[in-house]
């Protein structure tokens, strides 16, 4: 199966497609310096195949490359950051204790 992740800026979300079909998304809200991830959803039928991991890896990598700090407001994104410590530094220091992340 082929996957593609793209930033749908019109809907303020990163989307993952599997073989051309929309499989899920991660919604965000931007400020001047931070991107708050507020909701992540993987469609029924695509769950259990780590498409959320593929989606979030691309979304966080792209956001960081664009110069945004990461605010993992969505529990799925927060768990992803917890298990992928390379993204903790992208969460502003003031937000880490609020998200239960290490300083």
Short mmCIF file of C-alpha atoms in Angstrom, two decimals:
data_model
loop_
_atom_site.label_atom_id
_atom_site.label_comp_id
_atom_site.label_asym_id
_atom_site.label_seq_id
_atom_site.Cartn_x
_atom_site.Cartn_y
_atom_site.Cartn_z
CA UNK A 1 0.00 0.00 0.00
CA UNK A 2 1.26 3.45 -0.81
CA UNK A 3 0.83 6.31 1.63
CA UNK A 4 1.01 10.05 1.09
CA UNK A 5 0.88 12.81 3.71
CA UNK A 6 0.06 16.34 2.66
CA UNK A 7 -0.69 19.60 4.43
CA UNK A 8 -4.21 20.67 3.46
CA UNK A 9 -3.86 24.34 4.38
CA UNK A 10 -7.45 25.13 3.35
CA UNK A 11 -8.73 22.84 6.14
CA UNK A 12 -5.79 23.42 8.55
CA UNK A 13 -4.91 19.76 8.74
CA UNK A 14 -2.37 17.22 7.62
CA UNK A 15 -3.98 14.34 5.76
CA UNK A 16 -2.79 10.82 5.09
CA UNK A 17 -3.99 8.95 2.02
CA UNK A 18 -3.58 5.23 1.51
CA UNK A 19 -3.72 4.11 -2.11
CA UNK A 20 -5.38 7.43 -2.93
CA UNK A 21 -8.13 7.21 -0.27
CA UNK A 22 -8.27 9.58 2.69
CA UNK A 23 -7.33 7.49 5.74
CA UNK A 24 -6.98 10.16 8.42
CA UNK A 25 -5.95 13.64 9.46
CA UNK A 26 -4.37 15.77 12.17
CA UNK A 27 -6.07 19.14 12.64
CA UNK A 28 -4.06 22.15 13.78
CA UNK A 29 -4.33 25.82 14.62
CA UNK A 30 -1.40 28.12 13.92
CA UNK A 31 -0.20 31.12 15.87
CA UNK A 32 2.73 33.28 14.84
CA UNK A 33 5.27 30.86 16.32
CA UNK A 34 3.45 27.65 17.29
CA UNK A 35 1.29 25.01 15.69
CA UNK A 36 -1.27 23.52 18.08
CA UNK A 37 -2.38 20.03 17.10
CA UNK A 38 -5.96 19.77 18.37
CA UNK A 39 -7.43 16.58 16.91
CA UNK A 40 -6.21 13.45 15.15
CA UNK A 41 -8.43 10.88 13.52
CA UNK A 42 -7.81 7.69 11.58
CA UNK A 43 -10.82 6.36 9.69
CA UNK A 44 -12.32 2.98 10.55
CA UNK A 45 -10.72 0.37 8.34
CA UNK A 46 -7.32 2.09 8.52
CA UNK A 47 -6.84 1.81 12.27
CA UNK A 48 -4.25 -0.59 13.65
CA UNK A 49 -1.76 -0.15 10.80
CA UNK A 50 0.30 2.71 12.36
CA UNK A 51 -1.01 5.24 9.86
CA UNK A 52 -1.29 7.68 12.77
CA UNK A 53 2.45 7.28 13.34
CA UNK A 54 3.24 7.93 9.68
CA UNK A 55 0.91 10.93 9.65
CA UNK A 56 2.27 12.47 12.85
CA UNK A 57 5.92 11.91 11.93
CA UNK A 58 5.38 13.83 8.70
CA UNK A 59 3.21 16.53 10.31
CA UNK A 60 5.65 17.21 13.16
CA UNK A 61 8.69 17.09 10.89
CA UNK A 62 7.10 19.53 8.45
CA UNK A 63 5.92 21.85 11.23
CA UNK A 64 9.37 21.91 12.80
CA UNK A 65 10.99 22.55 9.39
CA UNK A 66 8.60 25.48 8.86
CA UNK A 67 9.84 26.99 12.14
CA UNK A 68 6.82 26.23 14.31
CA UNK A 69 6.93 25.11 17.90
CA UNK A 70 4.69 22.12 18.56
CA UNK A 71 1.75 22.24 20.97
CA UNK A 72 0.45 18.67 21.32
CA UNK A 73 -3.06 19.50 22.59
CA UNK A 74 -4.48 16.31 21.08
CA UNK A 75 -3.86 13.27 23.32
CA UNK A 76 -2.72 11.20 20.32
CA UNK A 77 -0.11 13.79 19.38
CA UNK A 78 1.00 14.15 23.00
CA UNK A 79 1.51 10.35 23.28
CA UNK A 80 3.44 10.41 20.01
CA UNK A 81 5.76 13.15 21.32
CA UNK A 82 6.21 11.24 24.61
CA UNK A 83 7.36 8.14 22.72
CA UNK A 84 9.48 10.08 20.20
CA UNK A 85 11.68 12.29 22.39
CA UNK A 86 13.30 13.94 19.38
CA UNK A 87 10.15 16.12 19.21
CA UNK A 88 10.11 17.20 22.89
CA UNK A 89 12.55 20.03 22.17
CA UNK A 90 10.03 21.38 19.64
CA UNK A 91 7.45 21.84 22.40
CA UNK A 92 7.99 25.26 24.02
CA UNK A 93 9.48 24.97 27.51
CA UNK A 94 6.48 26.75 29.06
CA UNK A 95 4.11 24.11 27.63
CA UNK A 96 6.00 20.93 28.56
CA UNK A 97 4.88 20.72 32.21
CA UNK A 98 1.27 21.38 31.14
CA UNK A 99 1.47 18.47 28.70
CA UNK A 100 3.25 16.15 31.13
CA UNK A 101 6.42 16.22 29.05
CA UNK A 102 9.97 16.34 30.41
CA UNK A 103 11.86 19.62 30.53
#
